[in-house]
Tab-separated table of C-alpha atoms (C1' of nucleotides) in Angstrom:
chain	number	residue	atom	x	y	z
A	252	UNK	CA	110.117	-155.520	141.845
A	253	UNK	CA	113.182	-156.763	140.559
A	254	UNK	CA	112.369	-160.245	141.403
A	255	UNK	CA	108.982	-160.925	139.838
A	256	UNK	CA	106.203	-158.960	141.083
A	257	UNK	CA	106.335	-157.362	144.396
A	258	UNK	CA	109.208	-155.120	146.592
A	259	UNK	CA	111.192	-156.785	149.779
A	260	UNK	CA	108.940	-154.832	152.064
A	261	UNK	CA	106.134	-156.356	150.411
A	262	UNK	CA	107.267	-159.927	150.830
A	263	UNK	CA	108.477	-159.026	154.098
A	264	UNK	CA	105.132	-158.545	155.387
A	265	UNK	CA	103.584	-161.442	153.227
A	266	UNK	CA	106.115	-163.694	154.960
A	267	UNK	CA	104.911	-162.236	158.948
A	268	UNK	CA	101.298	-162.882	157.929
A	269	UNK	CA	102.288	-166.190	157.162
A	270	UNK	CA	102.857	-166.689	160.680
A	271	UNK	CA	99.174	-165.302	161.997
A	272	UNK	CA	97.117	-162.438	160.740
A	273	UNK	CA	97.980	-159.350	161.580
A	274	UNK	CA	97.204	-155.176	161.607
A	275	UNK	CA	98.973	-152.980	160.119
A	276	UNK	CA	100.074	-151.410	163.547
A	277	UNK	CA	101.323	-155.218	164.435
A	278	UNK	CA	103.578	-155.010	161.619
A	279	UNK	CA	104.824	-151.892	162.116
A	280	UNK	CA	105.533	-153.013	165.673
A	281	UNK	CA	106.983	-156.016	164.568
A	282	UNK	CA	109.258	-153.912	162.514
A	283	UNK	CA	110.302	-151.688	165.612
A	284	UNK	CA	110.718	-154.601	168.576
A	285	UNK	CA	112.839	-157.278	166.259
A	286	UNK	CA	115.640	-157.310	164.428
A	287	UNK	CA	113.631	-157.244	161.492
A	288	UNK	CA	114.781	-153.289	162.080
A	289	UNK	CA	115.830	-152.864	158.446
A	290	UNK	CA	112.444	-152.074	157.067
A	291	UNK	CA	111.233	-148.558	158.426
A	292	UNK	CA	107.846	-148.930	160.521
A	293	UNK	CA	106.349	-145.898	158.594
A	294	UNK	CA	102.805	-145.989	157.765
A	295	UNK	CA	103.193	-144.329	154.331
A	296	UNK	CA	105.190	-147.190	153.199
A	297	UNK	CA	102.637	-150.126	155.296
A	298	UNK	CA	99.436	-149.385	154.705
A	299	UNK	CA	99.880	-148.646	150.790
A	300	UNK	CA	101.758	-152.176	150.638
A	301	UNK	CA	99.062	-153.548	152.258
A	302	UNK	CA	96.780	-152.783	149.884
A	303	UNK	CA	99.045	-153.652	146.994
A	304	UNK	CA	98.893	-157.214	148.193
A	305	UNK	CA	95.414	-156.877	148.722
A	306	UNK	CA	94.448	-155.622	145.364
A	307	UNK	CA	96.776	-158.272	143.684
A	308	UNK	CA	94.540	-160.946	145.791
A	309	UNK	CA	97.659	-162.319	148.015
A	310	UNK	CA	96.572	-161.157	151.108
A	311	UNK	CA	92.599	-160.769	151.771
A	312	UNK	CA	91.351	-158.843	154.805
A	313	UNK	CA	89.732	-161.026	157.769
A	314	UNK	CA	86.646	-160.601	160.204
A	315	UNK	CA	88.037	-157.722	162.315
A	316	UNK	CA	87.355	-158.323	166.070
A	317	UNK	CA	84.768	-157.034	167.448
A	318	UNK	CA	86.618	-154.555	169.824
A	319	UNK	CA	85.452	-150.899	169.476
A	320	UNK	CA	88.733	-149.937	167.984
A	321	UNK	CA	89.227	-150.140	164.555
A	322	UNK	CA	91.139	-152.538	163.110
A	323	UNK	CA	91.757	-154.365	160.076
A	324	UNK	CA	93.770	-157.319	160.073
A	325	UNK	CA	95.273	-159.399	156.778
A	326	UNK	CA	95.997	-163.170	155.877
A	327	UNK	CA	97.727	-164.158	153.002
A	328	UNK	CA	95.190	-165.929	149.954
A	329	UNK	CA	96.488	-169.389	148.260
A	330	UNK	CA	97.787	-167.170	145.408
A	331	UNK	CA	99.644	-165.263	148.383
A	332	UNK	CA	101.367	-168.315	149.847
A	333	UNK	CA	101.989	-169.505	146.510
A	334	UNK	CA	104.078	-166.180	145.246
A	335	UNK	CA	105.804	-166.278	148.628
A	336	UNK	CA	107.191	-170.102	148.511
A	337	UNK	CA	108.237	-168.749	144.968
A	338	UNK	CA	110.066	-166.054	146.493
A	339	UNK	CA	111.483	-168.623	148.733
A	340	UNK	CA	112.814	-170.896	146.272
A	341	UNK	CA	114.553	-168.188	143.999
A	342	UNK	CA	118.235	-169.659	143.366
A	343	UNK	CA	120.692	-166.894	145.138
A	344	UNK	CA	122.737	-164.989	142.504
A	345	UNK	CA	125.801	-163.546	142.773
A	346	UNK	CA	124.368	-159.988	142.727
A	347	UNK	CA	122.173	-160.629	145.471
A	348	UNK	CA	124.560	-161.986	147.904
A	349	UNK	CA	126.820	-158.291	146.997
A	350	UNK	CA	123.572	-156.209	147.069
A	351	UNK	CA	121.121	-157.562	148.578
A	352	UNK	CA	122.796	-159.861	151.769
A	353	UNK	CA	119.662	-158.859	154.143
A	354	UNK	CA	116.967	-159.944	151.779
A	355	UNK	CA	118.960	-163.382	151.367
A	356	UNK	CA	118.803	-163.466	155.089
A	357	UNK	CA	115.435	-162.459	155.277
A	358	UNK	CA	114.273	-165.522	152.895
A	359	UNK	CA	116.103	-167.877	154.700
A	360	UNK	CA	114.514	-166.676	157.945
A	361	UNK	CA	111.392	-167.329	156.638
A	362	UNK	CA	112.377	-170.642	155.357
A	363	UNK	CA	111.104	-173.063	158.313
A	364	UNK	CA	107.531	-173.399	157.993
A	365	UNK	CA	107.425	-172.763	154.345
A	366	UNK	CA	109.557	-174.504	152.408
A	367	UNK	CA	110.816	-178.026	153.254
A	368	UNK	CA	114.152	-178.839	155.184
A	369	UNK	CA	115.864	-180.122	151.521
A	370	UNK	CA	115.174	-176.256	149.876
A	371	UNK	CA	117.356	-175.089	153.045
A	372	UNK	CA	120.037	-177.293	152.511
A	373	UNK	CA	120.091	-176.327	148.387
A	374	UNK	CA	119.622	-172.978	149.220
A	375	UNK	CA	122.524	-172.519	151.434
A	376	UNK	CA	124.924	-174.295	149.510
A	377	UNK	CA	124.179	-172.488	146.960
A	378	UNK	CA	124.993	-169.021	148.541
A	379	UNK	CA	128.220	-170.898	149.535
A	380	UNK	CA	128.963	-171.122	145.755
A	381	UNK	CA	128.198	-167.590	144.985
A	382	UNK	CA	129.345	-165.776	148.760
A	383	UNK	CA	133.080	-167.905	147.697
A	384	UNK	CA	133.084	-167.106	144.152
A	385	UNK	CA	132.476	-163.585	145.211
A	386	UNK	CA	135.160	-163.499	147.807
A	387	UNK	CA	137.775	-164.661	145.283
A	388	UNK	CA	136.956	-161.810	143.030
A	389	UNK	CA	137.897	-159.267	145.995
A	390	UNK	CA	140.979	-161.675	146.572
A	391	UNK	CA	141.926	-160.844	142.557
A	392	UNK	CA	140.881	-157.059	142.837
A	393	UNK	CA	143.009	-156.811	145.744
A	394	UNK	CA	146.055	-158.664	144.193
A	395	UNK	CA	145.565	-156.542	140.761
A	396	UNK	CA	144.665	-152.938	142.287
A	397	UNK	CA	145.340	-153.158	146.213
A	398	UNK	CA	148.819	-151.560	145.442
A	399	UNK	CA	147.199	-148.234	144.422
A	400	UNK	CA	144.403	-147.881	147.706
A	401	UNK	CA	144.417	-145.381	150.112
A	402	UNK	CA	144.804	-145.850	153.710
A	403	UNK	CA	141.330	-145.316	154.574
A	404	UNK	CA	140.340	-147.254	151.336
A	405	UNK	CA	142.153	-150.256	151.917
A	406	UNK	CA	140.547	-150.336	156.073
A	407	UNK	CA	137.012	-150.308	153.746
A	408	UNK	CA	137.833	-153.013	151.686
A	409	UNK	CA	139.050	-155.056	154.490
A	410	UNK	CA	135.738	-154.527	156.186
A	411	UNK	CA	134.394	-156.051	153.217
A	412	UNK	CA	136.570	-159.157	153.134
A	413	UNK	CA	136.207	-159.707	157.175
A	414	UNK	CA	132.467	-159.926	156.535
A	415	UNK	CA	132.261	-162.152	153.735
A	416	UNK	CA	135.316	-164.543	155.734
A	417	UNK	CA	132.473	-164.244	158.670
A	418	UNK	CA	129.312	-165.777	156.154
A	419	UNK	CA	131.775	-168.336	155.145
A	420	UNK	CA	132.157	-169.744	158.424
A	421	UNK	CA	128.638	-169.340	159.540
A	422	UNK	CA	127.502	-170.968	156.085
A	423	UNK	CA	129.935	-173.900	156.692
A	424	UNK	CA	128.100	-174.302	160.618
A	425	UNK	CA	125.126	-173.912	159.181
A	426	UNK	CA	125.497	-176.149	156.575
A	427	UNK	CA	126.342	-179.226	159.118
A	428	UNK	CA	123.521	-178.465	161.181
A	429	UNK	CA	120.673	-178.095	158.030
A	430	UNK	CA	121.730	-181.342	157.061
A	431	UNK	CA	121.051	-182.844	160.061
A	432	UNK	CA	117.949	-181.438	160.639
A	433	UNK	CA	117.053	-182.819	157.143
A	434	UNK	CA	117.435	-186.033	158.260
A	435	UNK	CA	115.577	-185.588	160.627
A	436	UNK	CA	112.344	-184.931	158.850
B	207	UNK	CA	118.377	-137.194	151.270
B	208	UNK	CA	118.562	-138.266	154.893
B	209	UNK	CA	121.559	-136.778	155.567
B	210	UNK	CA	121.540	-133.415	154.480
B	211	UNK	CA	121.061	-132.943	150.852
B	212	UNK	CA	122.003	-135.836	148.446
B	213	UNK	CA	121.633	-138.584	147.677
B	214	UNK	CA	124.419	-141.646	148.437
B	215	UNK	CA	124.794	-141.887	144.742
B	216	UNK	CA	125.372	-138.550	144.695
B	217	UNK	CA	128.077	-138.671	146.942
B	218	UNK	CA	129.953	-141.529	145.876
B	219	UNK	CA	130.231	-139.366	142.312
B	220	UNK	CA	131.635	-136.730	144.218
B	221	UNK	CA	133.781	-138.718	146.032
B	222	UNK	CA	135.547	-139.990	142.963
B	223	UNK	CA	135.275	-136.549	141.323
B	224	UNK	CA	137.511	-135.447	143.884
B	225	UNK	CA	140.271	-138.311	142.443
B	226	UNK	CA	140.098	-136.714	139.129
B	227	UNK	CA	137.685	-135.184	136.577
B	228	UNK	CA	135.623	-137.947	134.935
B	229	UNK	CA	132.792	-138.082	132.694
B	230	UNK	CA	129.508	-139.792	133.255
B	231	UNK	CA	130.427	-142.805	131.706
B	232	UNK	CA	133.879	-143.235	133.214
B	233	UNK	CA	131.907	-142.940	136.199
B	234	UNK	CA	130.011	-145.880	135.239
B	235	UNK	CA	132.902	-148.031	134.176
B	236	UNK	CA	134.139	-147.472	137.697
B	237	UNK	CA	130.755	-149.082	139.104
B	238	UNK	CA	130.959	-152.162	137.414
B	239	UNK	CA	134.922	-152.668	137.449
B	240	UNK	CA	135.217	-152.053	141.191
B	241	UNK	CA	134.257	-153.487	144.374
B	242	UNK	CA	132.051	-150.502	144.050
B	243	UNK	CA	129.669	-152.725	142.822
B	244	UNK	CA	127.005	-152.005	145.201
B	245	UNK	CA	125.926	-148.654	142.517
B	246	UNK	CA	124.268	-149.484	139.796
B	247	UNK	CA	125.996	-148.644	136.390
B	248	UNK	CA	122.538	-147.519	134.846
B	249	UNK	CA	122.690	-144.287	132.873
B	250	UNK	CA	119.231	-143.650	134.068
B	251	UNK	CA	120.833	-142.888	137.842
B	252	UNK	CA	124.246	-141.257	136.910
B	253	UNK	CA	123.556	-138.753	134.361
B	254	UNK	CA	120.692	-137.101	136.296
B	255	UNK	CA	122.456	-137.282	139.307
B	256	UNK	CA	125.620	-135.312	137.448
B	257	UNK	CA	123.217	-133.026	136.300
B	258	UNK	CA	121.542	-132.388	139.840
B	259	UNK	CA	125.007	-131.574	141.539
B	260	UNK	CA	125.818	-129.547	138.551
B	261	UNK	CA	122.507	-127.808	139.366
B	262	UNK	CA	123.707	-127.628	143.167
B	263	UNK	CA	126.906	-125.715	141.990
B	264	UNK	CA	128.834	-128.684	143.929
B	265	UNK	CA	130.225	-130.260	140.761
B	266	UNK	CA	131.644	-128.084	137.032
B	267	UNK	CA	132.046	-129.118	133.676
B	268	UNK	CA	135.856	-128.858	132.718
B	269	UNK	CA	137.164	-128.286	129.527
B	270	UNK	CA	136.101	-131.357	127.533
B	271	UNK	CA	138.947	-133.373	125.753
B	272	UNK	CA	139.553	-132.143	121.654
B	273	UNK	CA	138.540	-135.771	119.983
B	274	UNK	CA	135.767	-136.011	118.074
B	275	UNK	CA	133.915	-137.927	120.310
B	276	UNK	CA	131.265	-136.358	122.557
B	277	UNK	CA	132.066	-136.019	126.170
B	278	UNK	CA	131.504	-134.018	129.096
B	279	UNK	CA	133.921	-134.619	132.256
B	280	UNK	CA	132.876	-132.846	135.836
B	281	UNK	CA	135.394	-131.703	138.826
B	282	UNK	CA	133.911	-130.664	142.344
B	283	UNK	CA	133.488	-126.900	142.703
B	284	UNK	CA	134.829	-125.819	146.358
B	285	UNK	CA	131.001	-125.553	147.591
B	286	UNK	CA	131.648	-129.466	146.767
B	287	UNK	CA	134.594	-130.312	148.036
B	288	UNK	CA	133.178	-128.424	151.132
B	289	UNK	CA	129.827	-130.584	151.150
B	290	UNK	CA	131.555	-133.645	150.648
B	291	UNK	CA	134.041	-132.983	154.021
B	292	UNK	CA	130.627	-132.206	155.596
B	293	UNK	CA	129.398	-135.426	154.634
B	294	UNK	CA	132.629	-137.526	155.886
B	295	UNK	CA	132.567	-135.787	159.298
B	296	UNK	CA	129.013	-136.799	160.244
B	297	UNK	CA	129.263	-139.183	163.315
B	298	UNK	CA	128.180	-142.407	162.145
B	299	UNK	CA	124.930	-143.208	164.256
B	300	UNK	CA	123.598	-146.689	165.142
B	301	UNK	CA	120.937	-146.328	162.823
B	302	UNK	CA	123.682	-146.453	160.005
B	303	UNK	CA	125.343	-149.313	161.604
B	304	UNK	CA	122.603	-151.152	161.287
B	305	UNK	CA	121.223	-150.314	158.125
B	306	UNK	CA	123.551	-148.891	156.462
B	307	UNK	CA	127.044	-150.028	156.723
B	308	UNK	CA	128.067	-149.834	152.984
B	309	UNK	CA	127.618	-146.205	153.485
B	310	UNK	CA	129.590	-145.846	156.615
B	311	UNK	CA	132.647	-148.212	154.294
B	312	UNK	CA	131.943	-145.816	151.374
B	313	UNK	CA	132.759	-142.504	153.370
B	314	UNK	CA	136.031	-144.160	155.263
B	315	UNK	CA	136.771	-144.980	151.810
B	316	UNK	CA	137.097	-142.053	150.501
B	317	UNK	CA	138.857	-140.229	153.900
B	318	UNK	CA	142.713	-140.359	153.209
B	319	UNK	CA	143.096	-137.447	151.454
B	320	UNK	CA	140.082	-135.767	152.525
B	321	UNK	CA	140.117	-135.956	156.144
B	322	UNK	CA	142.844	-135.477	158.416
B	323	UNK	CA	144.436	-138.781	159.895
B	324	UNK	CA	142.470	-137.651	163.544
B	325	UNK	CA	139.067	-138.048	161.732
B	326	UNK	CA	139.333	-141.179	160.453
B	327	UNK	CA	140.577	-142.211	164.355
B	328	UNK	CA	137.630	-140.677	165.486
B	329	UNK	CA	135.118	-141.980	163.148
B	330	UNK	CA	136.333	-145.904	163.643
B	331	UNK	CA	136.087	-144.824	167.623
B	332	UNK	CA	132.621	-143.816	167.088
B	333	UNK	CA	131.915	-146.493	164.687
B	334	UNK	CA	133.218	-149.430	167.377
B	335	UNK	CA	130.600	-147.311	169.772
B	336	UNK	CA	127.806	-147.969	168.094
B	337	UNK	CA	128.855	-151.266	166.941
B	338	UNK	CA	129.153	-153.047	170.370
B	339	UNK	CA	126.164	-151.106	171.384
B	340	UNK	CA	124.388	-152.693	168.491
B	341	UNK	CA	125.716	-156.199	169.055
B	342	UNK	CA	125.058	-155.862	172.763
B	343	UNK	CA	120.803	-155.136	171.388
B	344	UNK	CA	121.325	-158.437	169.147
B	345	UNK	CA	122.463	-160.713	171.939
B	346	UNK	CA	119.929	-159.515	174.502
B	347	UNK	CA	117.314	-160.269	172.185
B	348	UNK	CA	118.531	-163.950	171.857
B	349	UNK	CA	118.682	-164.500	174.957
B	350	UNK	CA	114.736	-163.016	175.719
B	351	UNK	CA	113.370	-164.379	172.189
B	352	UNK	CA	115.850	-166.723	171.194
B	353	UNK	CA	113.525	-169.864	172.086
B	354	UNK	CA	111.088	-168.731	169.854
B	355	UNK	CA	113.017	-168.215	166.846
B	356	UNK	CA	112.290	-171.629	164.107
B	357	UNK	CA	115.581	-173.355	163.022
B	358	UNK	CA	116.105	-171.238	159.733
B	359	UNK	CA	115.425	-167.686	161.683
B	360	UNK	CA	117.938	-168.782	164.345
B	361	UNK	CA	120.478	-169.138	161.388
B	362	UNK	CA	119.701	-166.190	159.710
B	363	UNK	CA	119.945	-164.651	163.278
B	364	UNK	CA	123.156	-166.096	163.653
B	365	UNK	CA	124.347	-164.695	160.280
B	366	UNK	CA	123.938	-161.300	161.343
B	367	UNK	CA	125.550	-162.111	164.625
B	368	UNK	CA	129.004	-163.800	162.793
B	369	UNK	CA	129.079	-160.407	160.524
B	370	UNK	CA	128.524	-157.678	163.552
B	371	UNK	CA	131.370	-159.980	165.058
B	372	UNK	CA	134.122	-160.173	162.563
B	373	UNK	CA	133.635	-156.130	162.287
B	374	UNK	CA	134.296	-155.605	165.827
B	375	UNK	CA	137.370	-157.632	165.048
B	376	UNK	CA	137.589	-155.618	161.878
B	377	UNK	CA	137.679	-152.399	163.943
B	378	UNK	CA	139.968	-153.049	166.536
B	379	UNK	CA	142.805	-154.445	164.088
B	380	UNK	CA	142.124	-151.158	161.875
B	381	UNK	CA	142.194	-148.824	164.986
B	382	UNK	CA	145.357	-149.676	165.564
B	383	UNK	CA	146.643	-148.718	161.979
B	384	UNK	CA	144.882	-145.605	162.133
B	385	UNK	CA	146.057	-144.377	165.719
B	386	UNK	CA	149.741	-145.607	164.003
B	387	UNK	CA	149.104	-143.572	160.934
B	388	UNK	CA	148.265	-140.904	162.842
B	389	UNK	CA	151.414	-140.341	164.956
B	390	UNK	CA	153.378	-140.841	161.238
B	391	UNK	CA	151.566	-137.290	160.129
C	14	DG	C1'	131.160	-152.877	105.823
C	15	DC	C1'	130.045	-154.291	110.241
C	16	DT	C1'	130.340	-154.888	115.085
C	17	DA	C1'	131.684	-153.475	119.542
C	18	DA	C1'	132.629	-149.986	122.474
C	19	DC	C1'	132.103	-145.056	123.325
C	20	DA	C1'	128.974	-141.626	125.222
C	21	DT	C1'	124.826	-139.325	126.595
C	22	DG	C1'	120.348	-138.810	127.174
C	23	DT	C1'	114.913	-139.241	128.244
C	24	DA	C1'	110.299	-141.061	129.737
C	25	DA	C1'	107.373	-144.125	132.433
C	26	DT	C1'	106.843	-146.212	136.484
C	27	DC	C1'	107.238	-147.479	141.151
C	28	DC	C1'	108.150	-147.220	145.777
C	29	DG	C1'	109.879	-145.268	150.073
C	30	DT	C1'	110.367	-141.027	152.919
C	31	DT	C1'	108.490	-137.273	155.216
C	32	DA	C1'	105.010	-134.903	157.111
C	33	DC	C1'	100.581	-134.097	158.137
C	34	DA	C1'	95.786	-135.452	159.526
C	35	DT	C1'	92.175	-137.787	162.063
C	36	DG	C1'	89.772	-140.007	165.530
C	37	DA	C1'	89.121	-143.706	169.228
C	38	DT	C1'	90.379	-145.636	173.637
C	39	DT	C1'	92.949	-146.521	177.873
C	40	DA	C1'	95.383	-145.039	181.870
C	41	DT	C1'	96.421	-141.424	185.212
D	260	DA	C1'	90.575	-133.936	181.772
D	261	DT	C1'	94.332	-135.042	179.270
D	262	DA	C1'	98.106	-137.417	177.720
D	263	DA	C1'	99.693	-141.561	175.618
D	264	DT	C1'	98.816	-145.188	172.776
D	265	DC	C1'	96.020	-147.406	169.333
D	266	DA	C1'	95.087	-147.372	164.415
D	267	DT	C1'	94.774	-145.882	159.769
D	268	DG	C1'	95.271	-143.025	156.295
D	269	DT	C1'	96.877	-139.368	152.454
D	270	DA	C1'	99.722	-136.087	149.656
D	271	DA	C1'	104.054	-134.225	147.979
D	272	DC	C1'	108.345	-135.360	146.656
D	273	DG	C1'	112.464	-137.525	145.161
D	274	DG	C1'	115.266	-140.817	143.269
D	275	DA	C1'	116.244	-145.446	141.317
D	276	DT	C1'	115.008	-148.963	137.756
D	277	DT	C1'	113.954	-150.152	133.254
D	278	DA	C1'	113.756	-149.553	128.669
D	279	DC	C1'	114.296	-147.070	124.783
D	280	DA	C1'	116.684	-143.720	121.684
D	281	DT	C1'	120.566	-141.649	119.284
D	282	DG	C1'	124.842	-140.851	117.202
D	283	DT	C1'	130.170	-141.606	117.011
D	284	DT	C1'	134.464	-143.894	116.420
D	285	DA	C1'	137.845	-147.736	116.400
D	286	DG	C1'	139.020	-152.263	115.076
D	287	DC	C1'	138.524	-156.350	112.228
DNA sequence: GCTAACATGTAATCCGTTACATGATTAT
DNA sequence: ATAATCATGTAACGGATTACATGTTAGC
């Protein structure tokens, strides 16, 4: 919602059709067998998204095999890839890498494909601005209020700083490598 | 909801409730001023939340300040303070590892002072558990689906792999401190 | 006198969770 | 036969987001 039009689930199954039509169930099973484990595989919150999509005319329904079982399997429209490469392309904010680190993750997963090798490069350096920037905001907090955590509350916000250390050094990898495979291309 | 009865909002009010009485929009000011962050400051989520543990008897109004200005501070009842040890004592599963992680930094936040020094052993024990357990499910999958990931899903992979990683490193520096901490009480 | 900060609320909307329901087909 | 899996749905509920509304007090 927050980000023009449609929830993270939503996109998040917009972005597997993407990759070859698929059922409901598929989804939901895609949801259960990959790491892609942070969405629930519940069929109240599937089906209903499906048809979202469907009635906003980014995914359309395709010729259902002819198998006795019923089945009903969705492709994304034009409109459909068009809203998803604009998901895609979103600059990162700073909020987003605090809040929302998986759906960051997510986007870039579904990056190859659907959005040319360049938009990878821009997109990850610009998490590195924001994920650094961020980091040197806990650095502050902790020189200005560490003094007056807890125990227990200081091990928390250390969690917090190991992680962020951790994206730093996988963005600076990554980095290297997404610029070579731009030149690639 | 999930885990017996509130909401995490609803805890994390508690939780600083049990620092000392605030109002609602101290409350707030604490969201956006603190690595808290991850709440949202809206008024539209505290102040019916305040008014649902109210409801609960887990939270009272106290005696409200003599300014002129309008404002209602809460304290935790014992029926809260009892709830909220609940809460802090559940065994952190791998579903919350995985999904959920800011929750499980959020309660060993708020455990010195309201959990003995054992508990917050045990909870990083069972937290490093289902951690390596989790990590263990990541790397197997690379290794049977790895080839199939594209270039950008590998990285995002990869991200998830760096941050599982520097909290297993994260864990056994902190379990240390705690087993330490513990001999000190 | 005006602006910013203080302080609390409410209403519409949306989406996910939970739980229940239904029926077909494959394997044992 | 019957259990497990395939496959899709619906209804109740709850809570968060967004946006709007209202009045007070302190500082310039």
């Amino acid at each position: 919602m927050v980000r023009g039009g449609a929830s993270t689930l939503e996109y998040a199954l917009l972005g597997l059709l993407h990759q070859a039509p698929a059922s409901g169930y598929d989804l939901r099973k895609t949801f259960v067998t990959t790491p892609l484990s942070l969405f629930s595989d519940s069929p109240g919150a599937i089906y209903p998204a499906l048809r979202r999509l469907t009635r906003r005319r980014w995914l359309a329904a395709v010729a259902t095999l002819r198998t006795g079982r019923r089945r009903q399997a969705f492709a994304p429209t034009s409109a459909g890839r068009e809203a998803f490469a604009r998901w895609l392309r979103q600059a990162p904010s700073r909020d987003d890498v605090v809040r929302d680190w998986d759906v960051l993750m997510l986007r870039l997963a579904f990056m190859s494909g659907n959005a040319p090798p360049p938009e990878i490069v821009a997109f990850l350096e610009a998490l590195e601005v924001e994920l650094t920037g961020h980091l040197a905001g806990l650095q502050s907090f902790l020189a200005a209020a560490g003094a007056k955590l807890t125990f227990s509350g200081r091990l928390a916000f250390e969690s917090g700083i190991y992680g962020y250390r951790a994206q730093v050094r996988w963005l600076g990898r990554s980095l290297v490598r997404a610029r070579k495979e731009r030149r690639r291309s």
